[in-house]
Amino acid sequence: MSYFRSGLFSVLYFCTGMFFGSLSVLLLVLPIRLRHKIIMSWTFMAVQMLRFICGVKYELIGREHLQNRQGPVVILAKHQSTWETLYLQNLFWPASTVLKKELLNIPFFGWGLRALVPIAIDRENPREALREVKVKGLKRLKHNYNLLLFPEGTRMKVGERGKYARSGADIAVESGVSIIPVAHNAGKFWPSGEFLKKPGTIKIVLGEPISPEGKTSKMLIQQVEDWIETTVKTL
């Protein structure tokens, strides 16, 4: 039954993705915020389909940290699954996501991403990528977009830890905006690279906003990494 449910979800996920990807081309004439909101309805739909078809629910802990914030923030999140890339874009809307540019070349899915005007980087040119993330990230914050980054750069298996890049912390120090760290265990239920989706409840934890005041980017990313990795172990 789990294989049937996972198969049904995959079919609906890709079919709806193709629809919204095609629709995004027609939406290019609309203002960015409106276009962003329409396309984001697909990410919400995907999370709900996973919940009702595969039994993958979620519990958000730390919602009060959303209510107390003022102005845009930098979100630095653990990266284990596709799930958090979908969920966090809605939770922190409007958000500009930093991602690898290869994703923009995927038919339909990439078209939708392009319409969202993300910050797409070339990982083969790390120096230029760092400069582009900082320049464009600061610009997005000035336009009241939240900035979503996965500092490990790629999805990690449950129990593994990647090297945390300092680009998000650099932007926070330069702009003076706070960082909200995000820990979760989505990889247990939607494992990276696996077909089978496992029923259960994803726990996603938002940490208290971390101010960059008086800190270097090295100090800041270390604080973020320590909090995320410590919290993930409790989930």
PDB file of C-alpha atoms in Angstrom:
ATOM      1  CA  MET A   1       0.000   0.000   0.000  1.00  0.00           C
ATOM      2  CA  SER A   2       2.865   2.392   0.772  1.00  0.00           C
ATOM      3  CA  TYR A   3       4.250   1.883  -2.726  1.00  0.00           C
ATOM      4  CA  PHE A   4       0.834   2.550  -4.257  1.00  0.00           C
ATOM      5  CA  ARG A   5       0.417   5.751  -2.227  1.00  0.00           C
ATOM      6  CA  SER A   6       3.916   6.925  -3.078  1.00  0.00           C
ATOM      7  CA  GLY A   7       3.252   6.207  -6.750  1.00  0.00           C
ATOM      8  CA  LEU A   8      -0.039   8.096  -6.713  1.00  0.00           C
ATOM      9  CA  PHE A   9       1.609  11.053  -5.013  1.00  0.00           C
ATOM     10  CA  SER A  10       4.468  11.059  -7.535  1.00  0.00           C
ATOM     11  CA  VAL A  11       2.064  11.093 -10.474  1.00  0.00           C
ATOM     12  CA  LEU A  12       0.010  13.948  -9.039  1.00  0.00           C
ATOM     13  CA  TYR A  13       3.137  15.807  -7.933  1.00  0.00           C
ATOM     14  CA  PHE A  14       4.641  15.774 -11.427  1.00  0.00           C
ATOM     15  CA  CYS A  15       1.348  16.428 -13.231  1.00  0.00           C
ATOM     16  CA  THR A  16       0.517  19.445 -11.090  1.00  0.00           C
ATOM     17  CA  GLY A  17       4.133  20.570 -11.363  1.00  0.00           C
ATOM     18  CA  MET A  18       3.903  20.451 -15.164  1.00  0.00           C
ATOM     19  CA  PHE A  19       0.675  22.444 -15.057  1.00  0.00           C
ATOM     20  CA  PHE A  20       2.040  25.196 -12.812  1.00  0.00           C
ATOM     21  CA  GLY A  21       5.343  25.206 -14.692  1.00  0.00           C
ATOM     22  CA  SER A  22       3.497  25.842 -17.943  1.00  0.00           C
ATOM     23  CA  LEU A  23       1.258  28.398 -16.267  1.00  0.00           C
ATOM     24  CA  SER A  24       4.285  30.279 -14.948  1.00  0.00           C
ATOM     25  CA  VAL A  25       5.298  31.215 -18.505  1.00  0.00           C
ATOM     26  CA  LEU A  26       1.961  32.987 -18.953  1.00  0.00           C
ATOM     27  CA  LEU A  27       2.306  34.711 -15.580  1.00  0.00           C
ATOM     28  CA  LEU A  28       5.502  36.558 -16.497  1.00  0.00           C
ATOM     29  CA  VAL A  29       3.469  39.656 -17.377  1.00  0.00           C
ATOM     30  CA  LEU A  30       2.169  39.915 -13.791  1.00  0.00           C
ATOM     31  CA  PRO A  31       3.851  41.785 -10.915  1.00  0.00           C
ATOM     32  CA  ILE A  32       6.460  39.610  -9.189  1.00  0.00           C
ATOM     33  CA  ARG A  33       4.655  39.386  -5.836  1.00  0.00           C
ATOM     34  CA  LEU A  34       1.376  38.266  -7.444  1.00  0.00           C
ATOM     35  CA  ARG A  35       3.189  35.823  -9.712  1.00  0.00           C
ATOM     36  CA  HIS A  36       5.080  34.509  -6.699  1.00  0.00           C
ATOM     37  CA  LYS A  37       1.876  33.967  -4.717  1.00  0.00           C
ATOM     38  CA  ILE A  38       0.137  32.056  -7.522  1.00  0.00           C
ATOM     39  CA  ILE A  39       3.065  29.713  -8.136  1.00  0.00           C
ATOM     40  CA  MET A  40       3.559  29.179  -4.395  1.00  0.00           C
ATOM     41  CA  SER A  41       0.071  27.678  -4.266  1.00  0.00           C
ATOM     42  CA  TRP A  42       1.626  24.616  -5.932  1.00  0.00           C
ATOM     43  CA  THR A  43       4.143  24.109  -3.108  1.00  0.00           C
ATOM     44  CA  PHE A  44       1.284  24.291  -0.608  1.00  0.00           C
ATOM     45  CA  MET A  45      -0.681  21.807  -2.703  1.00  0.00           C
ATOM     46  CA  ALA A  46       2.266  19.400  -2.845  1.00  0.00           C
ATOM     47  CA  VAL A  47       2.693  19.415   0.943  1.00  0.00           C
ATOM     48  CA  GLN A  48      -1.027  18.768   1.419  1.00  0.00           C
ATOM     49  CA  MET A  49      -1.079  15.974  -1.173  1.00  0.00           C
ATOM     50  CA  LEU A  50       1.774  14.285   0.645  1.00  0.00           C
ATOM     51  CA  ARG A  51      -0.148  14.602   3.890  1.00  0.00           C
ATOM     52  CA  PHE A  52      -3.429  13.139   2.652  1.00  0.00           C
ATOM     53  CA  ILE A  53      -2.091  10.526   0.229  1.00  0.00           C
ATOM     54  CA  CYS A  54       1.037   9.283   2.023  1.00  0.00           C
ATOM     55  CA  GLY A  55       0.209  10.202   5.625  1.00  0.00           C
ATOM     56  CA  VAL A  56       3.210  12.522   5.988  1.00  0.00           C
ATOM     57  CA  LYS A  57       1.963  15.140   8.445  1.00  0.00           C
ATOM     58  CA  TYR A  58       3.926  17.932  10.083  1.00  0.00           C
ATOM     59  CA  GLU A  59       4.172  19.776  13.376  1.00  0.00           C
ATOM     60  CA  LEU A  60       5.583  23.302  13.569  1.00  0.00           C
ATOM     61  CA  ILE A  61       7.355  24.231  16.796  1.00  0.00           C
ATOM     62  CA  GLY A  62       8.390  27.812  17.493  1.00  0.00           C
ATOM     63  CA  ARG A  63       5.680  29.611  15.519  1.00  0.00           C
ATOM     64  CA  GLU A  64       5.910  32.507  17.995  1.00  0.00           C
ATOM     65  CA  HIS A  65       9.249  33.444  16.448  1.00  0.00           C
ATOM     66  CA  LEU A  66       7.382  34.285  13.245  1.00  0.00           C
ATOM     67  CA  GLN A  67       4.880  36.484  15.039  1.00  0.00           C
ATOM     68  CA  ASN A  68       7.494  38.521  16.895  1.00  0.00           C
ATOM     69  CA  ARG A  69       9.764  39.357  13.973  1.00  0.00           C
ATOM     70  CA  GLN A  70       9.828  42.752  12.305  1.00  0.00           C
ATOM     71  CA  GLY A  71      10.980  43.126   8.723  1.00  0.00           C
ATOM     72  CA  PRO A  72      12.695  40.516   6.540  1.00  0.00           C
ATOM     73  CA  VAL A  73      14.956  37.787   7.915  1.00  0.00           C
ATOM     74  CA  VAL A  74      17.596  35.369   6.682  1.00  0.00           C
ATOM     75  CA  ILE A  75      16.430  31.760   7.083  1.00  0.00           C
ATOM     76  CA  LEU A  76      19.144  29.119   7.415  1.00  0.00           C
ATOM     77  CA  ALA A  77      17.722  25.608   7.344  1.00  0.00           C
ATOM     78  CA  LYS A  78      18.868  22.013   7.583  1.00  0.00           C
ATOM     79  CA  HIS A  79      18.660  20.291   4.191  1.00  0.00           C
ATOM     80  CA  GLN A  80      17.538  16.643   4.158  1.00  0.00           C
ATOM     81  CA  SER A  81      14.650  16.410   1.730  1.00  0.00           C
ATOM     82  CA  THR A  82      12.569  18.049  -0.984  1.00  0.00           C
ATOM     83  CA  TRP A  83       9.856  18.624   1.611  1.00  0.00           C
ATOM     84  CA  GLU A  84      11.464  21.577   3.419  1.00  0.00           C
ATOM     85  CA  THR A  85      12.168  23.381   0.135  1.00  0.00           C
ATOM     86  CA  LEU A  86       8.423  23.349  -0.529  1.00  0.00           C
ATOM     87  CA  TYR A  87       7.182  24.063   2.974  1.00  0.00           C
ATOM     88  CA  LEU A  88       9.568  26.857   3.948  1.00  0.00           C
ATOM     89  CA  GLN A  89       8.855  28.937   0.858  1.00  0.00           C
ATOM     90  CA  ASN A  90       5.236  29.187   1.952  1.00  0.00           C
ATOM     91  CA  LEU A  91       5.939  29.567   5.648  1.00  0.00           C
ATOM     92  CA  PHE A  92       8.245  32.541   5.038  1.00  0.00           C
ATOM     93  CA  TRP A  93       6.464  34.043   2.035  1.00  0.00           C
ATOM     94  CA  PRO A  94       7.604  36.179   0.324  1.00  0.00           C
ATOM     95  CA  ALA A  95      10.975  34.457   0.220  1.00  0.00           C
ATOM     96  CA  SER A  96      13.794  34.427  -2.300  1.00  0.00           C
ATOM     97  CA  THR A  97      15.605  31.086  -2.338  1.00  0.00           C
ATOM     98  CA  VAL A  98      19.281  30.506  -3.086  1.00  0.00           C
ATOM     99  CA  LEU A  99      19.634  27.438  -5.327  1.00  0.00           C
ATOM    100  CA  LYS A 100      21.935  25.850  -7.897  1.00  0.00           C
ATOM    101  CA  LYS A 101      21.373  27.167 -11.408  1.00  0.00           C
ATOM    102  CA  GLU A 102      21.051  23.652 -12.889  1.00  0.00           C
ATOM    103  CA  LEU A 103      17.545  23.464 -11.404  1.00  0.00           C
ATOM    104  CA  LEU A 104      16.394  26.232 -13.747  1.00  0.00           C
ATOM    105  CA  ASN A 105      17.030  23.969 -16.746  1.00  0.00           C
ATOM    106  CA  ILE A 106      14.565  21.273 -15.656  1.00  0.00           C
ATOM    107  CA  PRO A 107      11.499  21.381 -17.943  1.00  0.00           C
ATOM    108  CA  PHE A 108       8.337  22.738 -16.288  1.00  0.00           C
ATOM    109  CA  PHE A 109       9.811  22.751 -12.764  1.00  0.00           C
ATOM    110  CA  GLY A 110      12.629  25.050 -13.828  1.00  0.00           C
ATOM    111  CA  TRP A 111      10.204  27.356 -15.623  1.00  0.00           C
ATOM    112  CA  GLY A 112       8.292  27.844 -12.397  1.00  0.00           C
ATOM    113  CA  LEU A 113      11.515  28.530 -10.525  1.00  0.00           C
ATOM    114  CA  ARG A 114      12.588  31.154 -13.055  1.00  0.00           C
ATOM    115  CA  ALA A 115       9.273  32.968 -12.616  1.00  0.00           C
ATOM    116  CA  LEU A 116       9.998  33.241  -8.880  1.00  0.00           C
ATOM    117  CA  VAL A 117      13.278  35.082  -9.586  1.00  0.00           C
ATOM    118  CA  PRO A 118      15.434  33.027  -7.179  1.00  0.00           C
ATOM    119  CA  ILE A 119      19.155  33.542  -6.642  1.00  0.00           C
ATOM    120  CA  ALA A 120      20.648  30.867  -8.891  1.00  0.00           C
ATOM    121  CA  ILE A 121      24.360  30.194  -8.462  1.00  0.00           C
ATOM    122  CA  ASP A 122      27.067  28.339 -10.341  1.00  0.00           C
ATOM    123  CA  ARG A 123      28.646  25.958  -7.834  1.00  0.00           C
ATOM    124  CA  GLU A 124      31.572  25.345 -10.176  1.00  0.00           C
ATOM    125  CA  ASN A 125      32.627  28.962  -9.658  1.00  0.00           C
ATOM    126  CA  PRO A 126      32.434  29.347  -5.864  1.00  0.00           C
ATOM    127  CA  ARG A 127      34.040  32.793  -5.684  1.00  0.00           C
ATOM    128  CA  GLU A 128      31.569  34.282  -8.168  1.00  0.00           C
ATOM    129  CA  ALA A 129      28.719  32.398  -6.484  1.00  0.00           C
ATOM    130  CA  LEU A 130      29.539  33.961  -3.111  1.00  0.00           C
ATOM    131  CA  ARG A 131      29.642  37.433  -4.630  1.00  0.00           C
ATOM    132  CA  GLU A 132      26.348  36.917  -6.463  1.00  0.00           C
ATOM    133  CA  VAL A 133      24.566  35.569  -3.391  1.00  0.00           C
ATOM    134  CA  LYS A 134      25.668  38.547  -1.322  1.00  0.00           C
ATOM    135  CA  VAL A 135      24.835  41.224  -3.895  1.00  0.00           C
ATOM    136  CA  LYS A 136      21.459  39.782  -4.858  1.00  0.00           C
ATOM    137  CA  GLY A 137      20.636  38.700  -1.309  1.00  0.00           C
ATOM    138  CA  LEU A 138      21.094  42.214   0.044  1.00  0.00           C
ATOM    139  CA  LYS A 139      18.933  43.549  -2.767  1.00  0.00           C
ATOM    140  CA  ARG A 140      16.133  41.082  -1.995  1.00  0.00           C
ATOM    141  CA  LEU A 141      16.167  42.037   1.693  1.00  0.00           C
ATOM    142  CA  LYS A 142      15.888  45.729   0.781  1.00  0.00           C
ATOM    143  CA  HIS A 143      12.750  44.848  -1.183  1.00  0.00           C
ATOM    144  CA  ASN A 144      11.312  43.129   1.915  1.00  0.00           C
ATOM    145  CA  TYR A 145      11.835  39.586   0.735  1.00  0.00           C
ATOM    146  CA  ASN A 146      12.990  37.006   3.252  1.00  0.00           C
ATOM    147  CA  LEU A 147      16.101  35.147   2.149  1.00  0.00           C
ATOM    148  CA  LEU A 148      16.065  31.328   2.321  1.00  0.00           C
ATOM    149  CA  LEU A 149      19.349  29.426   2.257  1.00  0.00           C
ATOM    150  CA  PHE A 150      20.401  25.849   2.916  1.00  0.00           C
ATOM    151  CA  PRO A 151      23.971  26.420   4.149  1.00  0.00           C
ATOM    152  CA  GLU A 152      25.029  22.786   3.656  1.00  0.00           C
ATOM    153  CA  GLY A 153      24.495  23.315  -0.066  1.00  0.00           C
ATOM    154  CA  THR A 154      23.055  19.873  -0.764  1.00  0.00           C
ATOM    155  CA  ARG A 155      20.688  17.398   0.850  1.00  0.00           C
ATOM    156  CA  MET A 156      22.213  15.330   3.635  1.00  0.00           C
ATOM    157  CA  LYS A 157      21.082  11.905   4.809  1.00  0.00           C
ATOM    158  CA  VAL A 158      19.579  11.654   8.279  1.00  0.00           C
ATOM    159  CA  GLY A 159      22.388  11.731  10.833  1.00  0.00           C
ATOM    160  CA  GLU A 160      24.872  13.387   8.489  1.00  0.00           C
ATOM    161  CA  ARG A 161      26.208  16.941   8.628  1.00  0.00           C
ATOM    162  CA  GLY A 162      27.542  18.976   5.751  1.00  0.00           C
ATOM    163  CA  LYS A 163      29.928  21.911   5.801  1.00  0.00           C
ATOM    164  CA  TYR A 164      27.991  25.091   6.609  1.00  0.00           C
ATOM    165  CA  ALA A 165      28.754  27.913   4.163  1.00  0.00           C
ATOM    166  CA  ARG A 166      29.038  31.422   5.580  1.00  0.00           C
ATOM    167  CA  SER A 167      27.209  33.293   2.808  1.00  0.00           C
ATOM    168  CA  GLY A 168      23.940  33.641   4.745  1.00  0.00           C
ATOM    169  CA  ALA A 169      25.790  34.822   7.826  1.00  0.00           C
ATOM    170  CA  ASP A 170      27.761  37.328   5.706  1.00  0.00           C
ATOM    171  CA  ILE A 171      24.515  38.795   4.411  1.00  0.00           C
ATOM    172  CA  ALA A 172      23.056  39.007   7.916  1.00  0.00           C
ATOM    173  CA  VAL A 173      26.133  40.854   9.197  1.00  0.00           C
ATOM    174  CA  GLU A 174      26.166  43.237   6.232  1.00  0.00           C
ATOM    175  CA  SER A 175      22.429  43.996   6.366  1.00  0.00           C
ATOM    176  CA  GLY A 176      21.917  43.832  10.131  1.00  0.00           C
ATOM    177  CA  VAL A 177      18.886  41.538   9.795  1.00  0.00           C
ATOM    178  CA  SER A 178      18.388  38.561  12.105  1.00  0.00           C
ATOM    179  CA  ILE A 179      18.740  34.898  11.238  1.00  0.00           C
ATOM    180  CA  ILE A 180      16.045  32.337  11.980  1.00  0.00           C
ATOM    181  CA  PRO A 181      17.609  28.855  12.174  1.00  0.00           C
ATOM    182  CA  VAL A 182      15.437  25.910  11.151  1.00  0.00           C
ATOM    183  CA  ALA A 183      15.838  22.276  12.243  1.00  0.00           C
ATOM    184  CA  HIS A 184      13.655  19.376  11.091  1.00  0.00           C
ATOM    185  CA  ASN A 185      13.594  15.643  10.416  1.00  0.00           C
ATOM    186  CA  ALA A 186      11.908  15.593   6.992  1.00  0.00           C
ATOM    187  CA  GLY A 187      14.530  13.170   5.687  1.00  0.00           C
ATOM    188  CA  LYS A 188      13.017  10.396   7.798  1.00  0.00           C
ATOM    189  CA  PHE A 189       9.737  10.575   5.870  1.00  0.00           C
ATOM    190  CA  TRP A 190      10.728  11.847   2.407  1.00  0.00           C
ATOM    191  CA  PRO A 191      14.291  10.504   2.100  1.00  0.00           C
ATOM    192  CA  SER A 192      16.470  12.142  -0.514  1.00  0.00           C
ATOM    193  CA  GLY A 193      16.640  10.126  -3.708  1.00  0.00           C
ATOM    194  CA  GLU A 194      14.138   7.484  -2.548  1.00  0.00           C
ATOM    195  CA  PHE A 195      10.777   6.701  -4.110  1.00  0.00           C
ATOM    196  CA  LEU A 196       8.978   5.512  -0.984  1.00  0.00           C
ATOM    197  CA  LYS A 197       7.399   8.151   1.268  1.00  0.00           C
ATOM    198  CA  LYS A 198       7.024   7.018   4.887  1.00  0.00           C
ATOM    199  CA  PRO A 199       3.965   7.971   6.960  1.00  0.00           C
ATOM    200  CA  GLY A 200       4.576   9.893  10.159  1.00  0.00           C
ATOM    201  CA  THR A 201       4.891  13.430  11.479  1.00  0.00           C
ATOM    202  CA  ILE A 202       7.696  15.728  10.395  1.00  0.00           C
ATOM    203  CA  LYS A 203       8.798  17.987  13.228  1.00  0.00           C
ATOM    204  CA  ILE A 204      10.054  21.377  12.137  1.00  0.00           C
ATOM    205  CA  VAL A 205      11.540  23.692  14.749  1.00  0.00           C
ATOM    206  CA  LEU A 206      12.119  27.416  14.362  1.00  0.00           C
ATOM    207  CA  GLY A 207      14.800  28.833  16.621  1.00  0.00           C
ATOM    208  CA  GLU A 208      14.781  32.240  18.240  1.00  0.00           C
ATOM    209  CA  PRO A 209      15.982  34.977  15.869  1.00  0.00           C
ATOM    210  CA  ILE A 210      19.749  35.374  16.132  1.00  0.00           C
ATOM    211  CA  SER A 211      20.980  38.949  15.923  1.00  0.00           C
ATOM    212  CA  PRO A 212      24.221  39.557  13.996  1.00  0.00           C
ATOM    213  CA  GLU A 213      25.082  42.551  16.176  1.00  0.00           C
ATOM    214  CA  GLY A 214      28.654  42.401  17.460  1.00  0.00           C
ATOM    215  CA  LYS A 215      29.394  39.113  15.668  1.00  0.00           C
ATOM    216  CA  THR A 216      31.539  38.086  12.738  1.00  0.00           C
ATOM    217  CA  SER A 217      30.059  35.843  10.060  1.00  0.00           C
ATOM    218  CA  LYS A 218      32.249  33.011  11.359  1.00  0.00           C
ATOM    219  CA  MET A 219      30.849  33.371  14.879  1.00  0.00           C
ATOM    220  CA  LEU A 220      27.326  33.665  13.543  1.00  0.00           C
ATOM    221  CA  ILE A 221      27.359  30.578  11.307  1.00  0.00           C
ATOM    222  CA  GLN A 222      28.925  28.545  14.115  1.00  0.00           C
ATOM    223  CA  GLN A 223      26.079  29.564  16.436  1.00  0.00           C
ATOM    224  CA  VAL A 224      23.536  28.624  13.765  1.00  0.00           C
ATOM    225  CA  GLU A 225      25.200  25.283  13.021  1.00  0.00           C
ATOM    226  CA  ASP A 226      25.455  24.343  16.698  1.00  0.00           C
ATOM    227  CA  TRP A 227      21.778  25.112  17.291  1.00  0.00           C
ATOM    228  CA  ILE A 228      20.521  23.289  14.173  1.00  0.00           C
ATOM    229  CA  GLU A 229      22.625  20.157  14.650  1.00  0.00           C
ATOM    230  CA  THR A 230      21.895  19.929  18.383  1.00  0.00           C
ATOM    231  CA  THR A 231      18.172  20.364  17.788  1.00  0.00           C
ATOM    232  CA  VAL A 232      18.041  17.837  14.920  1.00  0.00           C
ATOM    233  CA  LYS A 233      19.443  15.174  17.253  1.00  0.00           C
ATOM    234  CA  THR A 234      16.416  15.601  19.549  1.00  0.00           C
ATOM    235  CA  LEU A 235      13.842  15.015  16.776  1.00  0.00           C
TER     236      LEU A 235
END
